[in-house]
Amino acid sequence: MTRAKVGVLISGRGSNMAALIAASKAADCPYEIALVVSNVPDAAGLATAADNGIAQFSASHKGMKRADFDALVDGALRDAGVEYVALAGYMRLLSPEFVGRWSGRMVNIHPSLLPLYKGLDTHQRAIDAGDTKAGCTVHLVTEELDGGPVLAQAEVPILPGDTADTLAARILIEEHKLYPRALADLVRG
Ligand code: GRF
């Protein structure tokens, strides 16, 4: 089986990246993780990627124009033969050029039931709104932040006494299951 090459972009701990790596080890997984990219050179996720023998590219975006930094990342992805991009806690807005280049082949995971709570601080916002459920969404990336077509969602209850942290932990468990599955579905077409 030829497996699609995926590049994962991270900025931090990389637990979703780790879930994608773990899933890719299954014999019937339609993708492999060809490259992990970080815009934060000391991101914890890079060590996890290294432990798994995954090639890495890291460079700080600081002092660079957005389009120039994205072109650098794009070059690294091309050099690695990447065909699909998975954003996994990548805390950068993307240039229109980069989004256009990966149109239909770039996904993101967001910790809310989109279209609710785009952007940051999603867990607290869901609690503050008095919602009884929350969740996570995998979507295609378009130029609108967290606004692209939804590919898959998972729900969790919001329980009495939940804090942003307890809710985030409950959602994260679902993220780690949803993301590998949604990416596999996309790659299989
Ligand atoms: C996750 O909650 C993800 O949904 C959001 O950022 C967080 C990244 O966590 N986009 P991790 O780096 O994958 O552990």
XYZ file of C-alpha atoms and ligand atoms in Angstrom:
203
model
C 0.000 0.000 0.000
C 1.334 3.438 -0.885
C 0.703 5.714 2.026
C 0.037 9.426 1.703
C 2.739 11.610 3.187
C 1.474 13.968 5.883
C 3.233 16.977 7.371
C 2.149 17.981 10.875
C 2.561 21.590 11.999
C 2.869 22.238 15.735
C 3.782 25.016 18.138
C 3.633 23.273 21.510
C 3.164 20.016 23.350
C 2.026 18.098 20.261
C -0.347 15.596 21.803
C -2.506 15.543 18.672
C 0.648 15.080 16.601
C 1.513 12.121 18.841
C -1.962 10.662 18.249
C -1.460 10.952 14.478
C 1.961 9.306 14.732
C 0.549 6.467 16.833
C -2.310 5.906 14.389
C 0.083 5.922 11.430
C 1.822 2.863 12.829
C -1.204 0.658 12.119
C -0.660 -1.552 9.084
C -3.855 -0.336 7.419
C -3.355 3.374 8.072
C -3.483 5.230 4.735
C -0.944 7.862 5.769
C 2.508 8.216 7.236
C 3.925 11.227 9.051
C 6.718 12.392 6.777
C 7.631 15.611 8.584
C 6.853 17.539 11.753
C 7.254 21.297 11.485
C 7.402 23.700 14.409
C 7.591 27.477 14.455
C 8.745 27.216 18.080
C 12.227 25.674 18.109
C 11.901 24.302 21.667
C 8.332 23.006 21.315
C 7.879 19.924 23.492
C 6.304 18.055 20.586
C 9.594 18.047 18.695
C 11.121 15.717 21.275
C 8.170 13.358 20.885
C 8.620 13.414 17.111
C 12.343 12.703 17.513
C 11.601 9.775 19.840
C 9.480 8.343 17.042
C 12.164 8.843 14.408
C 10.141 11.424 12.483
C 11.966 14.028 10.393
C 11.632 17.561 11.678
C 11.919 21.107 10.488
C 11.869 23.914 12.991
C 12.447 27.603 12.558
C 11.304 30.625 14.491
C 8.951 32.954 12.672
C 10.209 35.877 14.722
C 11.350 38.816 12.622
C 10.030 37.266 9.416
C 7.150 38.408 7.261
C 4.260 35.956 7.430
C 4.388 35.074 3.732
C 8.166 34.587 3.865
C 7.959 32.277 6.863
C 5.137 30.299 5.275
C 7.193 29.949 2.076
C 10.023 28.520 4.171
C 7.652 25.985 5.720
C 6.159 25.205 2.322
C 9.628 24.488 0.981
C 10.342 22.071 3.807
C 7.018 20.307 3.202
C 7.707 20.008 -0.533
C 11.239 18.726 0.075
C 9.754 15.985 2.278
C 7.241 15.047 -0.428
C 4.304 16.008 1.780
C 0.840 15.650 0.216
C -1.408 16.592 3.142
C -0.897 19.050 5.998
C -2.368 18.585 9.486
C -2.321 21.579 11.816
C -2.040 20.375 15.404
C -1.875 23.250 17.834
C -0.090 25.414 15.269
C -0.488 28.881 16.737
C 0.087 30.906 13.587
C -2.262 32.601 11.201
C -1.463 31.407 7.683
C -0.806 33.538 4.618
C -3.344 33.328 1.765
C -0.606 31.893 -0.472
C 0.030 28.997 1.889
C -3.684 28.317 2.387
C -4.232 28.361 -1.381
C -1.320 26.051 -2.045
C -2.745 23.387 0.308
C -6.407 23.952 -0.445
C -8.443 20.787 0.149
C -5.382 19.029 1.564
C -4.881 20.909 4.831
C -6.860 20.178 7.990
C -7.012 21.589 11.500
C -8.411 20.389 14.803
C -10.234 22.897 16.974
C -11.528 22.323 20.516
C -15.114 23.427 20.016
C -18.202 22.390 18.137
C -17.635 24.727 15.207
C -19.084 27.055 14.091
C -19.294 27.846 17.807
C -16.279 29.469 19.462
C -13.774 30.097 16.724
C -10.424 31.391 17.920
C -8.985 31.135 21.414
C -10.325 30.410 24.902
C -13.000 28.068 23.565
C -13.486 25.999 26.722
C -14.152 28.949 29.027
C -16.443 30.533 26.472
C -18.550 27.363 26.249
C -18.801 27.179 30.061
C -19.632 30.874 30.364
C -22.398 30.497 27.788
C -24.039 27.825 29.944
C -23.694 25.184 27.234
C -24.383 21.601 28.241
C -22.140 20.096 25.592
C -18.828 20.906 23.970
C -16.457 19.002 21.732
C -13.951 19.183 18.941
C -13.994 19.629 15.191
C -11.712 18.639 12.337
C -12.125 20.953 9.376
C -10.501 21.855 6.103
C -8.437 25.016 6.359
C -9.573 28.034 4.397
C -8.654 31.681 4.728
C -11.334 32.212 7.367
C -9.925 31.331 10.815
C -11.545 28.070 12.004
C -14.135 28.607 9.268
C -13.493 25.888 6.668
C -15.820 22.975 5.869
C -16.339 20.606 8.798
C -15.109 17.042 8.209
C -15.870 15.468 11.590
C -16.953 16.327 15.122
C -17.082 14.637 18.514
C -19.152 15.775 21.483
C -18.603 15.624 25.225
C -20.886 16.781 28.055
C -20.106 19.893 30.063
C -20.520 18.810 33.676
C -21.432 20.858 36.752
C -18.256 22.256 38.290
C -16.248 21.997 35.081
C -13.401 24.433 34.691
C -11.729 25.269 31.405
C -9.015 22.761 32.354
C -11.296 19.852 33.215
C -13.334 20.441 30.078
C -10.208 20.751 27.928
C -8.933 17.431 29.281
C -12.237 15.706 28.470
C -12.250 17.142 24.949
C -8.589 16.298 24.346
C -9.336 12.585 24.787
C -11.828 12.886 21.937
C -9.421 14.971 19.818
C -6.889 12.163 19.927
C -9.471 9.716 18.563
C -11.170 12.045 16.090
C -8.133 13.513 14.347
C -6.530 10.263 13.142
C -9.905 9.021 11.923
C -10.843 12.225 10.089
C -7.426 12.445 8.452
C -7.641 8.829 7.301
C -11.081 9.487 5.805
C -9.788 12.544 3.949
C -6.768 10.723 2.585
C -8.888 7.761 1.462
C -11.158 10.201 -0.359
C -5.663 21.226 20.964
O -6.643 21.434 21.915
C -6.167 21.570 19.595
O -7.530 21.307 19.433
C -5.928 23.051 19.516
O -4.714 23.255 20.189
C -4.495 22.211 21.128
C -3.192 21.594 20.778
O -2.800 20.617 21.703
N -5.914 23.486 18.150
P -1.616 19.637 21.340
O -0.383 20.479 21.044
O -2.035 18.816 20.169
O -1.407 18.809 22.570
